[in-house]
Amino acid sequence: MEPGETREPQEPREPGPGAETAAAPLWEEAKTFYDNLAPKKKPKSPKPQNAVTIAVSSRALFRMDEEQRIYTEQGVEEYVRYQLEHENEPFSPGPAFPFVKALEAVNRRLRELYPDSEDVFDIVLMTNNHAQVGVRLINSINHYDLFIERFCMTGGNSPICYLKAYHTNLYLSADAEKVREAIDEGIAAATIFSPSRDVAVSQSQLRVAFDGDAVLFSDESERIVKAHGLDRFFEHEKAHENKPLAQGPLKGFLEALGRLQKKFYSKGLRLECPIRTYLVTARSAASSGARALKTLRSWGLETDEALFLAGAPKGPLLEKIRPHIFFDDQMFHVAGAQEMGTVAAHVPYGVAQTPRRTAAAKQAPSAQ
């Protein structure tokens, strides 16, 4: 068209055959492109009463050895100053870190299958740190892309009183005295320890191993061994084979794991379930194993695997299982697990703990 010319208005044309069909894929492609540019929306935190709540201390989730040394040797003011000066430096992962990552992997699977359900793991950071330290903790959590929305920072006071308010199913801490306080309050709790060496664990399946007596079960049988010896214990277990043992401090946590497992089973995913549980006990199968299994059955519970070691060391078996965490009431079993690269947690419950309580009470306080 030459300059100065005008074009007569034309009637709009009808789109040719197939035009809409051709445009649709282009629109969907563009929408997908812009959706991928948008920040990913994190899932909504569940109500505490609907979830399986796992409370972890800051020293359980992250390595804070240098910070703890400053706290112990130089006091709280220097500790807070150091944390503020280093708040943009993320902490290194601590002993509970792989466990927490495995919990989040299970949550992703659960949300795929049950998008509207709040019956998932809810992780709470429970620490007696001061609020000023919270920025470094938040930065570290964001650095590792952890989904931890609930914090409880008590500014030097014990966080134990808040555990029931959060409907806590399990409390993990590096502070043995705080764990004992939680156990005394009827809350499942354990002192977590770093392994002596790093061992790769599953990225797709949460694996939790439990001792039996004084962990899942009461310490009834251990009291008999301590008072009367093994022969009497075997006689007692045989005579009471059909009488369920009383529950121990972590029975409720196994129950919660079993409830989540059944959500996968109901979808036909028993063999692909991302939660696997183990009973690893010093009991002998022939002489005292039946009562343990019948007790679990009476509770409507089960473990995926049951290993009766008849007094043999647990460390080598745990090295093969590679659990994210192993719970035991005996420190020598905890130490044996650590040596083989297992994250182990001590449950301070039952008759085996009595001699240690007085000495432990004299320990200096710690920053969690």
Short mmCIF file of C-alpha atoms in Angstrom, two decimals:
data_model
loop_
_atom_site.label_atom_id
_atom_site.label_comp_id
_atom_site.label_asym_id
_atom_site.label_seq_id
_atom_site.Cartn_x
_atom_site.Cartn_y
_atom_site.Cartn_z
CA MET A 1 0.00 0.00 0.00
CA GLU A 2 1.35 3.42 -1.02
CA PRO A 3 1.75 6.25 1.55
CA GLY A 4 -1.46 8.19 1.98
CA GLU A 5 -3.67 5.37 0.87
CA THR A 6 -6.38 4.05 3.14
CA ARG A 7 -7.62 0.50 3.36
CA GLU A 8 -11.31 -0.28 3.25
CA PRO A 9 -12.50 -2.06 6.38
CA GLN A 10 -12.99 -5.78 5.81
CA GLU A 11 -15.34 -8.24 7.31
CA PRO A 12 -13.65 -10.48 9.89
CA ARG A 13 -12.85 -13.90 8.51
CA GLU A 14 -13.95 -17.12 10.08
CA PRO A 15 -11.01 -19.23 11.30
CA GLY A 16 -10.15 -21.98 8.91
CA PRO A 17 -10.70 -25.65 9.69
CA GLY A 18 -8.33 -26.90 12.41
CA ALA A 19 -7.22 -23.41 13.54
CA GLU A 20 -8.57 -23.86 17.08
CA THR A 21 -7.02 -27.30 17.31
CA ALA A 22 -3.64 -25.92 16.25
CA ALA A 23 -3.80 -23.05 18.75
CA ALA A 24 -4.67 -25.24 21.74
CA PRO A 25 -1.29 -27.01 22.03
CA LEU A 26 0.50 -23.67 21.72
CA TRP A 27 -1.57 -22.24 24.56
CA GLU A 28 -0.98 -25.29 26.76
CA GLU A 29 2.75 -25.13 26.02
CA ALA A 30 2.88 -21.45 26.97
CA LYS A 31 0.89 -22.06 30.16
CA THR A 32 3.26 -24.88 31.18
CA PHE A 33 6.25 -22.62 30.51
CA TYR A 34 4.93 -19.82 32.75
CA ASP A 35 3.78 -22.26 35.43
CA ASN A 36 7.33 -23.56 35.63
CA LEU A 37 8.64 -20.02 36.09
CA ALA A 38 6.32 -19.38 39.04
CA PRO A 39 7.63 -20.21 42.53
CA LYS A 40 6.52 -23.62 43.73
CA LYS A 41 3.84 -23.49 46.38
CA LYS A 42 4.68 -25.46 49.49
CA PRO A 43 1.98 -27.68 51.00
CA LYS A 44 -0.12 -26.31 53.83
CA SER A 45 0.94 -27.32 57.34
CA PRO A 46 -1.48 -29.83 58.88
CA LYS A 47 -3.27 -29.25 62.15
CA PRO A 48 -1.12 -30.80 64.92
CA GLN A 49 -3.96 -33.01 66.18
CA ASN A 50 -4.35 -34.57 62.72
CA ALA A 51 -0.67 -35.22 61.95
CA VAL A 52 2.17 -37.42 63.22
CA THR A 53 4.24 -34.74 64.95
CA ILE A 54 8.01 -35.18 65.14
CA ALA A 55 9.77 -32.62 67.34
CA VAL A 56 13.52 -32.24 66.82
CA SER A 57 15.99 -30.04 68.64
CA SER A 58 18.35 -27.80 66.69
CA ARG A 59 21.39 -29.86 67.78
CA ALA A 60 19.67 -33.03 66.59
CA LEU A 61 18.86 -31.58 63.16
CA PHE A 62 22.14 -29.71 62.65
CA ARG A 63 25.75 -30.06 63.74
CA MET A 64 26.45 -27.31 66.26
CA ASP A 65 29.63 -28.57 67.95
CA GLU A 66 31.51 -25.26 67.77
CA GLU A 67 28.45 -23.31 68.89
CA GLN A 68 27.95 -25.67 71.82
CA ARG A 69 31.61 -25.27 72.82
CA ILE A 70 31.21 -21.48 72.87
CA TYR A 71 28.00 -21.79 74.90
CA THR A 72 29.65 -24.06 77.47
CA GLU A 73 32.96 -22.19 77.77
CA GLN A 74 31.99 -18.55 77.20
CA GLY A 75 28.31 -18.30 78.11
CA VAL A 76 25.05 -17.43 76.47
CA GLU A 77 25.87 -13.83 75.43
CA GLU A 78 28.95 -14.86 73.47
CA TYR A 79 26.98 -17.77 72.02
CA VAL A 80 24.22 -15.47 70.73
CA ARG A 81 26.79 -12.99 69.37
CA TYR A 82 28.55 -15.78 67.46
CA GLN A 83 25.27 -17.01 65.99
CA LEU A 84 24.32 -13.52 64.82
CA GLU A 85 27.73 -13.00 63.17
CA HIS A 86 27.37 -16.30 61.30
CA GLU A 87 23.64 -16.27 60.59
CA ASN A 88 24.13 -16.39 56.81
CA GLU A 89 26.24 -19.56 57.10
CA PRO A 90 24.03 -22.68 57.05
CA PHE A 91 24.68 -25.34 59.68
CA SER A 92 25.94 -28.72 58.53
CA PRO A 93 23.42 -31.60 58.70
CA GLY A 94 23.16 -33.33 62.08
CA PRO A 95 22.22 -36.90 63.04
CA ALA A 96 18.45 -36.39 62.62
CA PHE A 97 18.81 -34.77 59.19
CA PRO A 98 18.54 -37.97 57.05
CA PHE A 99 15.55 -39.07 59.15
CA VAL A 100 13.78 -35.75 58.56
CA LYS A 101 14.50 -35.92 54.81
CA ALA A 102 13.01 -39.43 54.75
CA LEU A 103 9.89 -38.19 56.55
CA GLU A 104 9.45 -35.53 53.89
CA ALA A 105 9.85 -38.12 51.12
CA VAL A 106 7.00 -40.14 52.69
CA ASN A 107 4.89 -36.97 52.91
CA ARG A 108 5.30 -36.35 49.18
CA ARG A 109 4.01 -39.84 48.42
CA LEU A 110 1.10 -39.44 50.83
CA ARG A 111 0.07 -36.11 49.30
CA GLU A 112 0.11 -37.64 45.83
CA LEU A 113 -2.30 -40.34 46.99
CA TYR A 114 -4.36 -38.28 49.45
CA PRO A 115 -4.17 -34.60 48.41
CA ASP A 116 -6.65 -33.39 51.04
CA SER A 117 -5.47 -35.50 53.99
CA GLU A 118 -3.60 -34.00 56.96
CA ASP A 119 -2.53 -37.44 58.19
CA VAL A 120 1.15 -36.83 57.36
CA PHE A 121 4.36 -36.17 59.28
CA ASP A 122 4.60 -32.67 60.75
CA ILE A 123 8.12 -31.66 61.81
CA VAL A 124 8.53 -29.10 64.59
CA LEU A 125 11.85 -27.49 65.52
CA MET A 126 11.83 -27.52 69.33
CA THR A 127 14.74 -25.61 70.86
CA ASN A 128 15.64 -23.58 73.93
CA ASN A 129 17.62 -21.18 71.70
CA HIS A 130 16.91 -17.45 71.85
CA ALA A 131 14.78 -15.95 69.11
CA GLN A 132 17.79 -14.04 67.67
CA VAL A 133 19.31 -17.38 66.72
CA GLY A 134 16.15 -18.21 64.78
CA VAL A 135 17.33 -16.39 61.64
CA ARG A 136 20.30 -18.74 61.21
CA LEU A 137 18.06 -21.75 61.80
CA ILE A 138 15.54 -20.48 59.25
CA ASN A 139 18.33 -19.78 56.74
CA SER A 140 19.68 -23.30 57.23
CA ILE A 141 16.25 -24.90 56.79
CA ASN A 142 15.66 -22.91 53.60
CA HIS A 143 19.18 -23.72 52.36
CA TYR A 144 18.41 -27.44 52.50
CA ASP A 145 14.83 -26.95 51.25
CA LEU A 146 13.30 -28.55 54.34
CA PHE A 147 9.59 -28.12 55.00
CA ILE A 148 9.62 -27.08 58.66
CA GLU A 149 7.10 -24.35 59.37
CA ARG A 150 6.62 -24.75 63.12
CA PHE A 151 9.32 -23.42 65.45
CA CYS A 152 9.37 -23.29 69.22
CA MET A 153 12.28 -21.17 70.55
CA THR A 154 12.03 -20.81 74.31
CA GLY A 155 14.91 -18.42 75.07
CA GLY A 156 16.71 -20.60 77.58
CA ASN A 157 13.69 -22.26 79.15
CA SER A 158 13.00 -25.96 78.76
CA PRO A 159 10.81 -26.70 75.72
CA ILE A 160 9.37 -29.83 77.32
CA CYS A 161 6.13 -28.17 78.46
CA TYR A 162 5.29 -27.36 74.83
CA LEU A 163 5.56 -30.93 73.55
CA LYS A 164 2.06 -31.94 74.63
CA ALA A 165 0.62 -28.74 73.16
CA TYR A 166 2.07 -29.78 69.80
CA HIS A 167 0.58 -33.30 70.15
CA THR A 168 4.10 -34.69 69.84
CA ASN A 169 4.43 -38.32 68.73
CA LEU A 170 8.25 -38.37 68.98
CA TYR A 171 10.85 -35.98 70.41
CA LEU A 172 14.50 -36.23 69.35
CA SER A 173 17.19 -34.22 71.10
CA ALA A 174 20.93 -34.23 71.73
CA ASP A 175 20.27 -33.28 75.37
CA ALA A 176 19.85 -36.43 77.48
CA GLU A 177 18.30 -34.61 80.42
CA LYS A 178 15.60 -33.00 78.26
CA VAL A 179 14.81 -36.42 76.83
CA ARG A 180 14.43 -37.88 80.33
CA GLU A 181 12.04 -35.06 81.21
CA ALA A 182 9.94 -35.88 78.15
CA ILE A 183 9.89 -39.61 78.98
CA ASP A 184 8.77 -38.75 82.52
CA GLU A 185 5.91 -36.76 80.97
CA GLY A 186 4.81 -39.82 79.00
CA ILE A 187 6.14 -38.52 75.65
CA ALA A 188 8.04 -40.81 73.29
CA ALA A 189 11.58 -39.42 73.23
CA ALA A 190 15.19 -40.41 72.58
CA THR A 191 18.67 -38.92 72.71
CA ILE A 192 20.11 -39.07 69.20
CA PHE A 193 23.78 -39.73 68.45
CA SER A 194 25.87 -39.25 65.30
CA PRO A 195 27.40 -42.38 63.79
CA SER A 196 31.17 -42.89 63.82
CA ARG A 197 31.15 -42.93 60.02
CA ASP A 198 28.76 -41.90 57.29
CA VAL A 199 26.75 -44.63 55.59
CA ALA A 200 24.39 -44.00 52.68
CA VAL A 201 20.71 -44.56 53.52
CA SER A 202 17.65 -44.93 51.31
CA GLN A 203 16.34 -41.75 49.70
CA SER A 204 12.95 -43.26 48.89
CA GLN A 205 12.04 -45.45 51.91
CA LEU A 206 11.91 -44.46 55.58
CA ARG A 207 13.48 -47.25 57.66
CA VAL A 208 13.00 -47.30 61.44
CA ALA A 209 14.43 -50.01 63.71
CA PHE A 210 13.29 -50.64 67.28
CA ASP A 211 14.59 -52.66 70.18
CA GLY A 212 11.80 -54.51 71.99
CA ASP A 213 12.06 -54.48 75.78
CA ALA A 214 11.94 -51.02 77.41
CA VAL A 215 11.39 -49.44 73.98
CA LEU A 216 8.26 -50.89 72.33
CA PHE A 217 7.44 -53.00 75.39
CA SER A 218 7.68 -52.29 79.11
CA ASP A 219 10.79 -53.24 81.11
CA GLU A 220 8.96 -56.13 82.84
CA SER A 221 11.24 -58.79 81.33
CA GLU A 222 14.44 -56.81 81.91
CA ARG A 223 13.56 -56.53 85.59
CA ILE A 224 13.31 -60.31 85.82
CA VAL A 225 16.70 -60.75 84.12
CA LYS A 226 18.28 -58.21 86.43
CA ALA A 227 16.79 -59.72 89.58
CA HIS A 228 16.83 -63.46 88.81
CA GLY A 229 18.99 -64.16 85.74
CA LEU A 230 18.39 -65.49 82.24
CA ASP A 231 17.11 -68.96 83.18
CA ARG A 232 14.31 -67.50 85.26
CA PHE A 233 13.57 -65.04 82.46
CA PHE A 234 13.14 -67.87 79.92
CA GLU A 235 10.80 -69.71 82.31
CA HIS A 236 8.77 -66.54 82.90
CA GLU A 237 8.42 -65.80 79.17
CA LYS A 238 7.31 -69.35 78.40
CA ALA A 239 4.73 -69.30 81.18
CA HIS A 240 3.39 -65.87 80.05
CA GLU A 241 3.68 -66.38 76.30
CA ASN A 242 0.00 -65.57 75.72
CA LYS A 243 -0.08 -62.59 78.09
CA PRO A 244 0.76 -59.38 76.23
CA LEU A 245 3.56 -57.25 77.61
CA ALA A 246 2.67 -53.76 78.78
CA GLN A 247 3.48 -50.98 76.35
CA GLY A 248 6.81 -49.16 76.33
CA PRO A 249 7.52 -45.49 75.55
CA LEU A 250 7.74 -45.86 71.74
CA LYS A 251 4.72 -48.11 71.18
CA GLY A 252 2.66 -45.08 70.14
CA PHE A 253 5.21 -44.04 67.53
CA LEU A 254 5.20 -47.53 65.96
CA GLU A 255 1.40 -47.30 66.00
CA ALA A 256 1.54 -44.00 64.10
CA LEU A 257 3.93 -45.48 61.52
CA GLY A 258 1.60 -48.45 61.09
CA ARG A 259 -1.37 -46.16 60.50
CA LEU A 260 0.47 -44.37 57.69
CA GLN A 261 1.64 -47.69 56.22
CA LYS A 262 -1.97 -48.83 55.95
CA LYS A 263 -2.77 -45.80 53.79
CA PHE A 264 -0.36 -47.22 51.21
CA TYR A 265 -1.61 -50.78 51.68
CA SER A 266 -5.17 -49.66 50.94
CA LYS A 267 -3.96 -48.42 47.54
CA GLY A 268 -2.40 -51.79 46.75
CA LEU A 269 1.13 -50.54 47.50
CA ARG A 270 2.23 -52.87 50.29
CA LEU A 271 5.35 -53.95 48.40
CA GLU A 272 6.13 -50.35 47.35
CA CYS A 273 5.40 -48.82 50.77
CA PRO A 274 7.92 -46.03 51.56
CA ILE A 275 7.89 -46.92 55.29
CA ARG A 276 9.58 -50.06 56.62
CA THR A 277 9.88 -51.05 60.28
CA TYR A 278 12.16 -53.52 62.05
CA LEU A 279 12.20 -55.22 65.44
CA VAL A 280 15.86 -55.82 66.37
CA THR A 281 15.98 -57.54 69.74
CA ALA A 282 18.49 -59.45 71.85
CA ARG A 283 15.72 -61.95 72.68
CA SER A 284 16.02 -65.53 71.46
CA ALA A 285 13.34 -66.57 68.98
CA ALA A 286 12.79 -70.05 70.42
CA SER A 287 12.71 -69.20 74.12
CA SER A 288 11.20 -65.71 74.25
CA GLY A 289 10.38 -64.51 70.73
CA ALA A 290 6.78 -65.69 70.61
CA ARG A 291 5.66 -63.39 73.42
CA ALA A 292 7.10 -60.34 71.65
CA LEU A 293 5.33 -61.15 68.38
CA LYS A 294 2.05 -62.04 70.11
CA THR A 295 2.18 -58.76 72.04
CA LEU A 296 2.46 -56.78 68.79
CA ARG A 297 -0.39 -58.84 67.31
CA SER A 298 -2.58 -58.13 70.35
CA TRP A 299 -2.05 -54.40 69.77
CA GLY A 300 -3.01 -54.76 66.11
CA LEU A 301 0.57 -53.87 65.15
CA GLU A 302 3.35 -55.52 63.21
CA THR A 303 6.88 -54.83 62.04
CA ASP A 304 7.95 -55.63 58.51
CA GLU A 305 10.94 -57.58 59.79
CA ALA A 306 11.74 -59.18 63.16
CA LEU A 307 15.34 -60.07 64.00
CA PHE A 308 15.94 -62.15 67.15
CA LEU A 309 19.67 -62.07 67.87
CA ALA A 310 19.87 -64.21 71.04
CA GLY A 311 22.40 -61.84 72.58
CA ALA A 312 24.55 -61.31 69.47
CA PRO A 313 25.74 -57.77 68.62
CA LYS A 314 23.17 -55.65 66.80
CA GLY A 315 25.61 -53.43 64.89
CA PRO A 316 26.38 -55.82 62.00
CA LEU A 317 22.69 -56.46 61.31
CA LEU A 318 21.92 -52.75 61.45
CA GLU A 319 24.73 -52.12 58.96
CA LYS A 320 22.82 -54.31 56.50
CA ILE A 321 19.42 -52.74 57.24
CA ARG A 322 20.75 -49.16 57.08
CA PRO A 323 17.89 -47.60 59.04
CA HIS A 324 17.49 -43.85 59.27
CA ILE A 325 17.25 -44.32 63.03
CA PHE A 326 17.55 -47.16 65.55
CA PHE A 327 16.05 -46.97 69.06
CA ASP A 328 17.48 -48.90 72.03
CA ASP A 329 17.42 -48.53 75.82
CA GLN A 330 20.96 -49.91 76.30
CA MET A 331 23.89 -47.57 75.64
CA PHE A 332 26.21 -50.42 74.65
CA HIS A 333 23.82 -51.33 71.81
CA VAL A 334 23.67 -47.65 70.81
CA ALA A 335 27.48 -47.50 70.77
CA GLY A 336 27.68 -50.70 68.72
CA ALA A 337 25.27 -49.26 66.17
CA GLN A 338 27.26 -46.01 65.97
CA GLU A 339 30.46 -47.91 65.22
CA MET A 340 28.80 -49.53 62.21
CA GLY A 341 27.57 -46.21 60.80
CA THR A 342 23.98 -46.26 62.13
CA VAL A 343 22.24 -43.20 63.58
CA ALA A 344 21.20 -44.52 66.98
CA ALA A 345 18.92 -43.04 69.62
CA HIS A 346 18.93 -43.90 73.32
CA VAL A 347 15.57 -44.32 75.06
CA PRO A 348 16.20 -43.67 78.78
CA TYR A 349 13.43 -45.86 80.15
CA GLY A 350 13.28 -48.80 82.52
CA VAL A 351 15.36 -50.51 85.14
CA ALA A 352 18.60 -50.29 83.13
CA GLN A 353 18.60 -46.48 83.50
CA THR A 354 18.32 -46.22 87.29
CA PRO A 355 22.07 -46.09 88.11
CA ARG A 356 22.69 -43.34 85.53
CA ARG A 357 20.04 -40.84 86.55
CA THR A 358 21.88 -39.24 89.47
CA ALA A 359 25.08 -38.70 87.48
CA ALA A 360 23.22 -37.40 84.44
CA ALA A 361 21.38 -34.82 86.54
CA LYS A 362 24.73 -33.12 87.27
CA GLN A 363 25.52 -32.41 83.63
CA ALA A 364 25.81 -28.78 82.52
CA PRO A 365 22.86 -27.34 80.57
CA SER A 366 23.19 -27.06 76.82
CA ALA A 367 21.86 -25.02 73.96
CA GLN A 368 19.58 -27.18 71.87
#
